Tab-separated table of C-alpha atoms in Angstrom:
chain	number	residue	atom	x	y	z
A	1	MET	CA	0.000	0.000	0.000
A	2	THR	CA	1.204	3.482	-0.794
A	3	THR	CA	0.864	6.172	1.837
A	4	THR	CA	0.312	9.776	0.918
A	5	ALA	CA	2.481	12.415	2.559
A	6	PRO	CA	0.648	14.420	5.229
A	7	VAL	CA	-0.574	17.820	4.091
A	8	HIS	CA	0.903	20.799	5.922
A	9	PRO	CA	-1.789	22.825	7.765
A	10	VAL	CA	-0.929	25.802	5.533
A	11	ASP	CA	-1.948	23.807	2.441
A	12	GLU	CA	-5.087	22.186	3.884
A	13	VAL	CA	-8.399	23.123	2.264
A	14	PRO	CA	-11.176	23.309	4.894
A	15	PRO	CA	-14.834	22.583	4.018
A	16	VAL	CA	-16.630	25.292	2.041
A	17	ARG	CA	-18.717	26.571	4.957
A	18	GLN	CA	-15.591	26.973	7.081
A	19	LEU	CA	-13.742	28.676	4.232
A	20	ALA	CA	-16.552	31.222	3.923
A	21	ALA	CA	-16.772	31.931	7.661
A	22	PHE	CA	-13.020	32.117	8.249
A	23	GLY	CA	-12.526	34.193	5.098
A	24	LEU	CA	-15.238	36.698	6.050
A	25	GLN	CA	-13.628	37.028	9.467
A	26	HIS	CA	-10.351	38.084	7.828
A	27	VAL	CA	-12.167	40.614	5.632
A	28	LEU	CA	-13.908	42.217	8.608
A	29	ALA	CA	-10.604	42.396	10.494
A	30	MET	CA	-8.876	44.426	7.784
A	31	TYR	CA	-11.727	46.279	6.072
A	32	ALA	CA	-11.534	49.487	8.116
A	33	GLY	CA	-7.798	49.777	7.525
A	34	ALA	CA	-8.152	48.933	3.847
A	35	VAL	CA	-10.601	51.745	3.078
A	36	ALA	CA	-8.873	54.255	5.365
A	37	VAL	CA	-5.989	54.981	2.962
A	38	PRO	CA	-8.133	55.986	-0.064
A	39	LEU	CA	-10.422	57.944	2.273
A	40	ILE	CA	-7.534	59.922	3.775
A	41	VAL	CA	-5.800	60.612	0.460
A	42	GLY	CA	-9.024	61.398	-1.414
A	43	SER	CA	-10.311	63.699	1.326
A	44	ALA	CA	-6.986	65.573	1.482
A	45	MET	CA	-7.228	66.141	-2.284
A	46	LYS	CA	-10.863	67.267	-1.927
A	47	LEU	CA	-12.183	64.680	-4.394
A	48	SER	CA	-15.908	64.449	-5.042
A	49	PRO	CA	-17.961	61.755	-3.232
A	50	ALA	CA	-18.234	59.834	-6.523
A	51	ASP	CA	-14.442	59.826	-6.978
A	52	LEU	CA	-13.944	58.817	-3.336
A	53	ALA	CA	-16.311	55.885	-3.801
A	54	TYR	CA	-14.412	54.936	-6.971
A	55	LEU	CA	-11.085	54.961	-5.078
A	56	ILE	CA	-12.515	52.688	-2.384
A	57	THR	CA	-13.972	50.110	-4.783
A	58	ALA	CA	-10.740	50.105	-6.824
A	59	ASP	CA	-8.774	49.584	-3.610
A	60	LEU	CA	-10.930	46.636	-2.493
A	61	LEU	CA	-10.645	45.014	-5.929
A	62	VAL	CA	-6.844	45.215	-6.004
A	63	CYS	CA	-6.655	44.204	-2.311
A	64	GLY	CA	-8.420	40.986	-3.279
A	65	ILE	CA	-6.232	40.345	-6.320
A	66	ALA	CA	-3.059	41.077	-4.304
A	67	THR	CA	-4.176	38.674	-1.559
A	68	LEU	CA	-4.846	35.919	-4.111
A	69	ILE	CA	-1.389	36.425	-5.649
A	70	GLN	CA	0.264	36.249	-2.226
A	71	CYS	CA	-1.654	33.195	-0.945
A	72	ILE	CA	-1.993	31.055	-4.072
A	73	GLY	CA	0.992	32.336	-6.004
A	74	PHE	CA	2.285	31.650	-9.490
A	75	TRP	CA	5.844	31.056	-10.662
A	76	ARG	CA	8.066	33.198	-8.355
A	77	PHE	CA	5.291	35.477	-7.128
A	78	GLY	CA	3.627	34.870	-3.756
A	79	VAL	CA	4.870	33.558	-0.410
A	80	ARG	CA	2.005	30.983	-0.305
A	81	LEU	CA	1.183	31.692	3.333
A	82	PRO	CA	-2.047	33.060	4.899
A	83	ILE	CA	-1.226	36.733	4.232
A	84	MET	CA	-3.794	39.487	3.640
A	85	GLN	CA	-2.712	42.422	1.483
A	86	GLY	CA	-3.825	46.016	1.845
A	87	CYS	CA	-2.750	49.609	1.186
A	88	THR	CA	0.203	50.641	3.324
A	89	PHE	CA	-0.184	53.584	5.691
A	90	ALA	CA	3.513	54.404	5.220
A	91	ALA	CA	2.629	55.929	1.842
A	92	VAL	CA	-0.191	58.194	3.073
A	93	SER	CA	1.849	61.307	3.929
A	94	PRO	CA	4.001	61.262	0.749
A	95	MET	CA	0.923	60.641	-1.441
A	96	VAL	CA	-1.009	63.493	0.156
A	97	LEU	CA	2.004	65.766	-0.416
A	98	ILE	CA	2.342	64.671	-4.062
A	99	GLY	CA	-1.393	64.941	-4.724
A	100	THR	CA	-1.870	68.382	-3.157
A	101	THR	CA	1.212	70.170	-4.527
A	102	GLY	CA	0.271	70.117	-8.189
A	103	GLY	CA	0.994	66.567	-9.288
A	104	GLY	CA	-2.456	65.189	-8.545
A	105	LEU	CA	-3.453	61.548	-8.826
A	106	PRO	CA	-1.515	60.945	-12.104
A	107	ALA	CA	1.772	61.845	-10.353
A	108	ILE	CA	0.869	59.569	-7.442
A	109	TYR	CA	0.177	56.647	-9.764
A	110	GLY	CA	3.363	57.220	-11.769
A	111	SER	CA	5.479	57.067	-8.604
A	112	VAL	CA	3.538	54.025	-7.338
A	113	ILE	CA	4.236	52.096	-10.565
A	114	VAL	CA	7.978	52.873	-10.371
A	115	ALA	CA	8.035	51.859	-6.681
A	116	GLY	CA	6.346	48.546	-7.514
A	117	LEU	CA	8.918	47.782	-10.196
A	118	ALA	CA	11.721	48.652	-7.765
A	119	ILE	CA	10.307	46.261	-5.148
A	120	MET	CA	10.268	43.422	-7.673
A	121	LEU	CA	13.905	44.117	-8.586
A	122	LEU	CA	15.050	44.384	-4.958
A	123	ALA	CA	13.125	41.316	-3.720
A	124	PRO	CA	16.023	38.845	-4.227
A	125	VAL	CA	18.365	41.203	-2.345
A	126	PHE	CA	16.020	41.317	0.675
A	127	GLY	CA	15.669	37.531	0.472
A	128	LYS	CA	19.416	37.139	1.043
A	129	LEU	CA	19.213	39.274	4.195
A	130	LEU	CA	17.082	36.697	6.017
A	131	ARG	CA	20.085	35.444	8.016
A	132	PHE	CA	20.077	38.798	9.804
A	133	PHE	CA	16.624	37.974	11.249
A	134	PRO	CA	17.330	35.472	14.080
A	135	PRO	CA	14.667	34.937	16.798
A	136	LEU	CA	16.115	37.928	18.670
A	137	VAL	CA	15.195	40.250	15.776
A	138	THR	CA	12.011	38.525	14.605
A	139	GLY	CA	10.565	38.289	18.117
A	140	THR	CA	11.287	41.979	18.716
A	141	VAL	CA	9.736	42.988	15.388
A	142	ILE	CA	6.588	40.893	15.983
A	143	LEU	CA	6.260	42.413	19.462
A	144	ILE	CA	6.560	45.937	18.006
A	145	ILE	CA	3.988	45.142	15.290
A	146	GLY	CA	1.452	44.117	17.933
A	147	LEU	CA	2.132	47.052	20.254
A	148	SER	CA	2.025	49.603	17.428
A	149	LEU	CA	-1.392	48.313	16.317
A	150	LEU	CA	-3.009	48.561	19.761
A	151	PRO	CA	-3.634	52.346	19.481
A	152	VAL	CA	-5.552	51.603	16.246
A	153	ALA	CA	-7.857	49.284	18.183
A	154	GLY	CA	-8.115	51.901	20.938
A	155	ASN	CA	-9.212	54.592	18.472
A	156	TRP	CA	-11.809	52.237	16.996
A	157	ALA	CA	-13.104	51.367	20.473
A	158	ALA	CA	-13.500	55.058	21.296
A	159	GLY	CA	-15.593	55.631	18.163
A	160	GLY	CA	-13.045	56.222	15.418
A	161	VAL	CA	-10.709	59.175	14.875
A	162	GLY	CA	-12.694	62.274	13.947
A	163	SER	CA	-15.975	60.916	15.298
A	164	PRO	CA	-18.072	63.607	17.058
A	165	ASP	CA	-18.746	61.225	19.959
A	166	PHE	CA	-15.151	60.023	20.263
A	167	GLY	CA	-14.498	58.628	23.744
A	168	GLU	CA	-18.143	58.474	24.789
A	169	PRO	CA	-18.738	55.761	27.430
A	170	LYS	CA	-21.309	54.091	25.170
A	171	ASN	CA	-18.633	53.481	22.519
A	172	LEU	CA	-16.239	51.919	24.992
A	173	ALA	CA	-19.104	49.887	26.499
A	174	LEU	CA	-19.939	48.448	23.060
A	175	ALA	CA	-16.271	47.642	22.408
A	176	GLY	CA	-16.006	46.003	25.833
A	177	PHE	CA	-19.136	43.949	25.133
A	178	VAL	CA	-17.679	42.693	21.836
A	179	LEU	CA	-14.416	41.836	23.612
A	180	LEU	CA	-16.325	39.799	26.224
A	181	VAL	CA	-18.267	37.969	23.505
A	182	VAL	CA	-15.043	37.065	21.683
A	183	LEU	CA	-13.463	35.778	24.900
A	184	ALA	CA	-16.574	33.826	25.920
A	185	VAL	CA	-16.865	32.134	22.525
A	186	GLN	CA	-13.175	31.281	22.490
A	187	ARG	CA	-13.339	29.804	25.985
A	188	PHE	CA	-16.691	27.987	26.086
A	189	ALA	CA	-17.843	27.345	22.485
A	190	PRO	CA	-17.041	24.206	20.437
A	191	VAL	CA	-13.752	24.191	18.510
A	192	PHE	CA	-15.172	25.369	15.176
A	193	LEU	CA	-17.062	28.264	16.750
A	194	SER	CA	-14.064	29.260	18.866
A	195	ARG	CA	-12.051	29.657	15.671
A	196	ILE	CA	-14.524	32.229	14.354
A	197	ALA	CA	-14.802	33.991	17.707
A	198	VAL	CA	-13.910	37.347	16.138
A	199	LEU	CA	-16.587	36.972	13.450
A	200	ILE	CA	-19.212	36.010	16.052
A	201	GLY	CA	-18.181	38.937	18.243
A	202	ILE	CA	-18.546	41.366	15.322
A	203	VAL	CA	-21.941	39.937	14.278
A	204	VAL	CA	-23.310	40.013	17.845
A	205	GLY	CA	-21.878	43.495	18.360
A	206	LEU	CA	-23.525	44.702	15.155
A	207	ALA	CA	-26.861	43.206	16.252
A	208	VAL	CA	-26.616	45.120	19.528
A	209	ALA	CA	-25.417	48.313	17.833
A	210	VAL	CA	-28.392	48.609	15.450
A	211	PRO	CA	-31.157	49.261	18.036
A	212	PHE	CA	-28.914	51.673	19.946
A	213	GLY	CA	-28.334	53.858	16.892
A	214	PHE	CA	-24.638	53.128	16.322
A	215	THR	CA	-25.051	52.259	12.658
A	216	ASP	CA	-25.704	54.425	9.619
A	217	PHE	CA	-27.102	52.537	6.628
A	218	ASP	CA	-27.644	55.602	4.419
A	219	GLY	CA	-24.601	54.779	2.289
A	220	ILE	CA	-26.037	51.409	1.277
A	221	GLY	CA	-28.921	52.943	-0.658
A	222	ASP	CA	-26.611	55.367	-2.454
A	223	ALA	CA	-24.089	52.702	-3.509
A	224	ASP	CA	-24.173	51.181	-7.006
A	225	TRP	CA	-24.808	47.489	-7.537
A	226	LEU	CA	-21.947	47.096	-10.012
A	227	GLY	CA	-18.679	48.988	-10.316
A	228	ILE	CA	-15.637	48.067	-12.394
A	229	SER	CA	-12.311	49.851	-12.021
A	230	THR	CA	-10.765	50.655	-15.398
A	231	PRO	CA	-7.016	51.317	-15.907
A	232	PHE	CA	-5.890	54.953	-15.571
A	233	HIS	CA	-9.383	56.210	-14.773
A	234	PHE	CA	-7.956	59.536	-13.534
A	235	GLY	CA	-5.633	60.024	-16.512
A	236	ALA	CA	-2.325	58.674	-17.768
A	237	PRO	CA	0.371	58.520	-15.065
A	238	THR	CA	3.041	61.188	-14.933
A	239	PHE	CA	6.561	60.545	-13.644
A	240	GLU	CA	7.945	63.345	-11.480
A	241	PHE	CA	11.406	62.909	-9.980
A	242	SER	CA	10.626	64.151	-6.453
A	243	ALA	CA	7.477	62.027	-6.262
A	244	ILE	CA	9.367	58.933	-7.409
A	245	VAL	CA	12.161	59.447	-4.856
A	246	SER	CA	9.720	59.770	-1.960
A	247	MET	CA	7.804	56.681	-3.086
A	248	LEU	CA	11.046	54.681	-3.382
A	249	VAL	CA	11.712	55.465	0.291
A	250	VAL	CA	8.194	54.194	1.039
A	251	ALA	CA	9.015	51.033	-0.928
A	252	LEU	CA	11.996	50.292	1.339
A	253	VAL	CA	9.828	50.858	4.416
A	254	THR	CA	7.049	48.568	3.182
A	255	MET	CA	9.574	45.860	2.251
A	256	THR	CA	10.911	45.988	5.804
A	257	GLU	CA	7.395	45.808	7.284
A	258	THR	CA	6.351	42.995	4.956
A	259	THR	CA	9.494	41.035	5.863
A	260	GLY	CA	8.515	41.251	9.531
A	261	ASP	CA	4.929	40.177	8.809
A	262	LEU	CA	5.974	37.238	6.618
A	263	ILE	CA	8.408	35.995	9.246
A	264	ALA	CA	5.699	36.377	11.924
A	265	VAL	CA	3.195	34.293	9.958
A	266	GLY	CA	5.898	31.741	9.200
A	267	GLU	CA	6.485	31.381	12.949
A	268	MET	CA	2.755	31.052	13.691
A	269	THR	CA	2.103	28.478	10.979
A	270	ASP	CA	5.245	26.379	11.553
A	271	ARG	CA	6.387	26.999	7.981
A	272	LYS	CA	9.579	28.978	8.307
A	273	VAL	CA	10.148	31.658	5.701
A	274	GLU	CA	13.249	30.901	3.645
A	275	PRO	CA	15.242	33.410	1.540
A	276	ARG	CA	13.548	32.222	-1.662
A	277	SER	CA	10.013	32.366	-0.262
A	278	LEU	CA	10.701	35.790	1.276
A	279	ALA	CA	11.809	37.066	-2.131
A	280	ASP	CA	8.680	35.551	-3.691
A	281	GLY	CA	6.477	37.321	-1.147
A	282	LEU	CA	8.175	40.673	-1.699
A	283	ARG	CA	7.990	40.197	-5.460
A	284	ALA	CA	4.209	39.714	-5.096
A	285	ASP	CA	4.104	42.978	-3.114
A	286	GLY	CA	5.838	44.733	-6.004
A	287	LEU	CA	3.471	43.282	-8.612
A	288	SER	CA	0.448	44.267	-6.517
A	289	THR	CA	1.824	47.797	-6.170
A	290	VAL	CA	2.236	48.071	-9.962
A	291	LEU	CA	-1.370	46.875	-10.357
A	292	GLY	CA	-2.368	49.516	-7.800
A	293	GLY	CA	-0.804	52.251	-9.926
A	294	VAL	CA	-2.560	50.977	-13.039
A	295	PHE	CA	-5.993	50.438	-11.457
A	296	ASN	CA	-6.242	53.744	-9.588
A	297	THR	CA	-5.128	52.737	-6.108
A	298	PHE	CA	-1.983	52.704	-3.983
A	299	PRO	CA	1.074	50.656	-2.754
A	300	TYR	CA	0.336	47.301	-1.127
A	301	THR	CA	1.853	45.403	1.768
A	302	ALA	CA	1.059	42.528	4.129
A	303	TYR	CA	-1.543	43.504	6.732
A	304	ALA	CA	-0.423	43.007	10.328
A	305	GLN	CA	-4.062	43.043	11.530
A	306	ASN	CA	-4.580	39.637	9.992
A	307	VAL	CA	-1.318	38.274	11.356
A	308	GLY	CA	-2.941	38.553	14.780
A	309	LEU	CA	-6.055	36.767	13.564
A	310	VAL	CA	-3.977	33.825	12.309
A	311	GLY	CA	-2.266	33.548	15.694
A	312	MET	CA	-5.493	33.878	17.657
A	313	THR	CA	-7.656	31.431	15.698
A	314	ARG	CA	-4.806	28.992	14.911
A	315	VAL	CA	-6.380	28.518	11.459
A	316	ARG	CA	-3.265	28.254	9.308
A	317	SER	CA	-4.699	27.430	5.874
A	318	ARG	CA	-3.682	29.859	3.131
A	319	TRP	CA	-6.872	28.919	1.282
A	320	VAL	CA	-8.891	30.612	4.026
A	321	VAL	CA	-7.137	33.907	3.318
A	322	ALA	CA	-7.396	33.275	-0.431
A	323	THR	CA	-11.175	33.018	0.121
A	324	ALA	CA	-10.995	36.374	1.903
A	325	GLY	CA	-9.237	37.722	-1.197
A	326	GLY	CA	-12.115	36.447	-3.328
A	327	ILE	CA	-14.606	38.201	-1.037
A	328	LEU	CA	-12.646	41.453	-1.421
A	329	VAL	CA	-12.805	41.118	-5.212
A	330	LEU	CA	-16.602	40.773	-4.938
A	331	LEU	CA	-16.779	43.822	-2.666
A	332	GLY	CA	-14.727	45.748	-5.225
A	333	LEU	CA	-17.050	44.722	-8.064
A	334	LEU	CA	-20.271	45.138	-6.023
A	335	PRO	CA	-20.116	48.474	-4.161
A	336	LYS	CA	-23.475	47.728	-2.515
A	337	LEU	CA	-21.884	44.853	-0.569
A	338	GLY	CA	-18.939	47.028	0.356
A	339	ALA	CA	-21.321	49.626	1.795
A	340	VAL	CA	-22.903	46.955	4.018
A	341	VAL	CA	-19.531	46.017	5.503
A	342	ALA	CA	-18.634	49.698	5.871
A	343	ALA	CA	-21.724	50.200	8.069
A	344	ILE	CA	-20.128	48.188	10.912
A	345	PRO	CA	-19.495	50.684	13.769
A	346	ALA	CA	-15.893	51.396	14.755
A	347	PRO	CA	-16.385	50.326	18.436
A	348	VAL	CA	-17.392	46.849	17.262
A	349	LEU	CA	-14.128	46.541	15.316
A	350	GLY	CA	-12.235	47.994	18.269
A	351	GLY	CA	-13.397	45.299	20.682
A	352	ALA	CA	-12.258	42.573	18.286
A	353	GLY	CA	-9.043	44.440	17.432
A	354	LEU	CA	-7.883	44.510	21.063
A	355	VAL	CA	-7.758	40.708	21.075
A	356	MET	CA	-6.172	40.333	17.640
A	357	PHE	CA	-3.463	42.949	18.013
A	358	GLY	CA	-2.649	41.809	21.541
A	359	THR	CA	-2.202	38.311	20.105
A	360	VAL	CA	0.466	39.620	17.714
A	361	ALA	CA	2.410	41.147	20.612
A	362	ALA	CA	2.074	37.933	22.631
A	363	SER	CA	3.414	35.942	19.661
A	364	GLY	CA	6.476	38.164	19.679
A	365	LEU	CA	7.026	37.384	23.353
A	366	ARG	CA	6.706	33.674	22.566
A	367	THR	CA	9.445	33.979	19.928
A	368	LEU	CA	11.669	35.945	22.311
A	369	ALA	CA	11.308	33.099	24.823
A	370	GLN	CA	13.692	31.126	22.547
A	371	VAL	CA	16.423	33.748	23.043
A	372	ASP	CA	19.149	33.500	25.689
A	373	PHE	CA	19.430	36.755	27.655
A	374	LYS	CA	22.188	35.638	30.058
A	375	GLY	CA	25.700	36.966	29.740
A	376	ASN	CA	25.089	38.976	26.555
A	377	ASN	CA	23.573	42.207	25.262
A	378	ASN	CA	20.355	40.755	23.825
A	379	LEU	CA	18.204	42.512	26.441
A	380	THR	CA	19.635	45.850	25.287
A	381	VAL	CA	18.748	45.025	21.672
A	382	VAL	CA	15.126	44.334	22.595
A	383	ALA	CA	14.830	47.280	24.991
A	384	VAL	CA	16.171	49.940	22.621
A	385	SER	CA	14.341	48.542	19.564
A	386	VAL	CA	10.969	48.528	21.346
A	387	ALA	CA	11.636	52.038	22.690
A	388	ILE	CA	12.471	53.424	19.230
A	389	GLY	CA	9.520	51.574	17.668
A	390	MET	CA	7.053	52.918	20.228
A	391	LEU	CA	8.325	56.511	20.112
A	392	PRO	CA	6.287	57.640	17.046
A	393	VAL	CA	3.293	55.651	18.328
A	394	GLY	CA	3.264	57.397	21.703
A	395	VAL	CA	4.431	60.812	20.420
A	396	PRO	CA	3.160	61.101	16.806
A	397	ALA	CA	4.657	64.580	16.279
A	398	VAL	CA	8.145	63.674	17.516
A	399	TYR	CA	9.732	63.817	14.034
A	400	GLU	CA	7.667	66.589	12.447
A	401	LYS	CA	10.683	68.941	12.237
A	402	PHE	CA	12.723	66.381	10.279
A	403	PRO	CA	12.945	66.013	6.467
A	404	ASP	CA	10.113	64.203	4.697
A	405	TRP	CA	12.219	61.139	3.822
A	406	PHE	CA	13.210	60.732	7.474
A	407	GLN	CA	9.598	61.036	8.614
A	408	THR	CA	8.532	58.442	6.040
A	409	VAL	CA	10.943	55.903	7.545
A	410	MET	CA	10.728	56.733	11.245
A	411	ASN	CA	7.049	57.683	11.626
A	412	SER	CA	6.211	54.018	11.113
A	413	GLY	CA	6.888	52.371	14.449
A	414	ILE	CA	7.193	49.008	12.711
A	415	SER	CA	9.916	50.083	10.265
A	416	ALA	CA	11.732	52.190	12.895
A	417	GLY	CA	11.802	49.325	15.399
A	418	CYS	CA	12.704	46.748	12.757
A	419	LEU	CA	15.651	48.760	11.435
A	420	THR	CA	16.857	49.402	14.997
A	421	ALA	CA	16.681	45.701	15.894
A	422	ILE	CA	18.631	44.712	12.769
A	423	VAL	CA	21.356	47.327	13.341
A	424	LEU	CA	21.748	46.539	17.066
A	425	ASN	CA	21.850	42.795	16.397
A	426	LEU	CA	24.646	43.410	13.872
A	427	LEU	CA	26.457	45.682	16.326
A	428	PHE	CA	26.338	43.353	19.326
A	429	ASN	CA	26.184	39.890	17.778
A	430	HIS	CA	27.848	39.967	14.346
A	431	LEU	CA	30.772	42.374	14.625
A	432	PRO	CA	34.048	41.068	16.120
A	433	SER	CA	33.864	40.935	19.910
A	434	LYS	CA	35.984	43.037	22.179
A	435	ALA	CA	38.263	41.296	24.657
A	436	GLY	CA	36.333	39.713	27.493
A	437	SER	CA	32.975	39.858	25.726
A	438	VAL	CA	30.756	37.041	24.639
A	439	ALA	CA	31.379	35.575	21.194
A	440	PRO	CA	28.836	36.688	18.579
A	441	GLU	CA	27.684	33.174	17.821
A	442	ALA	CA	26.917	32.728	21.500
A	443	ALA	CA	24.654	35.724	21.644
A	444	GLY	CA	22.630	36.505	18.603
A	445	LEU	CA	23.030	34.539	15.373
A	446	THR	CA	20.690	31.813	16.530
A	447	GLY	CA	18.875	33.771	19.185
A	448	GLY	CA	21.455	33.114	21.904
A	449	GLY	CA	23.806	30.407	23.055
A	450	THR	CA	23.888	28.358	26.242
A	451	GLU	CA	25.481	29.338	29.517
A	452	GLU	CA	28.131	26.677	28.944
A	453	THR	CA	29.102	28.376	25.674
A	454	VAL	CA	29.384	31.716	27.470
A	455	GLU	CA	31.577	30.292	30.204
A	456	LYS	CA	33.767	28.541	27.626
A	457	SER	CA	34.190	31.845	25.763
A	458	ARG	CA	35.279	33.562	28.978
A	459	GLU	CA	37.715	30.797	29.830
A	460	GLU	CA	39.307	31.110	26.384
A	461	VAL	CA	39.793	34.837	26.915
A	462	VAL	CA	41.439	34.210	30.301
């Protein structure tokens, strides 16, 4: 008898009903963030409501296509892990500056296309840097990703930034109720239901929110049933040097963030990211960004919100997230459906987000548990990296007097913390040791050596 090789959980295909439920859960987790970028950029450029709606539907369509490329993959494109794709917030400030200083949307799209091509070319280079991401660095980066997302959940729980009733007790009460529902389902419900605890929490929260007047369904009636994004809807792209330079800086930032997210999901799914698969994932990011420039939307990256959902639900199948990508394509083609999802109140998403984003941070701590902190400088690496990563999160205006390129890199807590962790790991664990110090291979290359190795190193020095 021949035995078939066991299928890795990442490649398993759950039953259809589970695919639909798990996929919808991923969509709801990232929807608010996905539509925020076109809303911010479009509003800053004072676009008409019709153009704003067009930007959002185009964004959802390309989000879905980008997610399918990343999860399913073809040739050397796609990491083939459960990764959701969405517009990066790192590009918001540069795009607003480009769009409002005379270049308009065509200049934005020209720079986005060039940035996407650059990402595809640089992907193999980033793939070779994977050896500089031991558990010391990856655990720190995953921890920073989770901590930097918690204020997003807090703003949702309070009612959403800019909401007239921001911080009202009723908003926080609704968010707290959703959080309790998620925890109760995860603790007491059967296994299948516990895996869609976030979805159940959002549905129950929405059911409670309707009679209390939290929801506004006016946008559903105004939305079209069918909407198709056509290439270069806002005109042929223009290529301005300053716009391209700023977007290339954004490309480096998003590649750094995506690297952290891919490594995090690899840890959670027990399928370690290798240099080749990392390059494939980044190459998919670049292709999606080029598609964004062609189909009237923006640069794309892996969404950390959904990294937390993978860790929390322990559903590791990439086909679940591919289903979520299919749902996003439908939402992009059927604006009426998108308007229904958009009607979910921010406090409902906030209650669920507290669990998901906290899970990302906890996963980082779990990775750091593999690291040896005795007799070396690894604690300093983590401490300083987290401090630098949290600085723009806690004090958003800390770098406002610096040049635009510096703000683009450092205003993202994820990229700032990631770059700091890489540099400090190189400084303490890869450069030649000073006399009397611990050997690099005993401290950082593999996340830390044993105490015996440290003592042996000291004896050799003596």
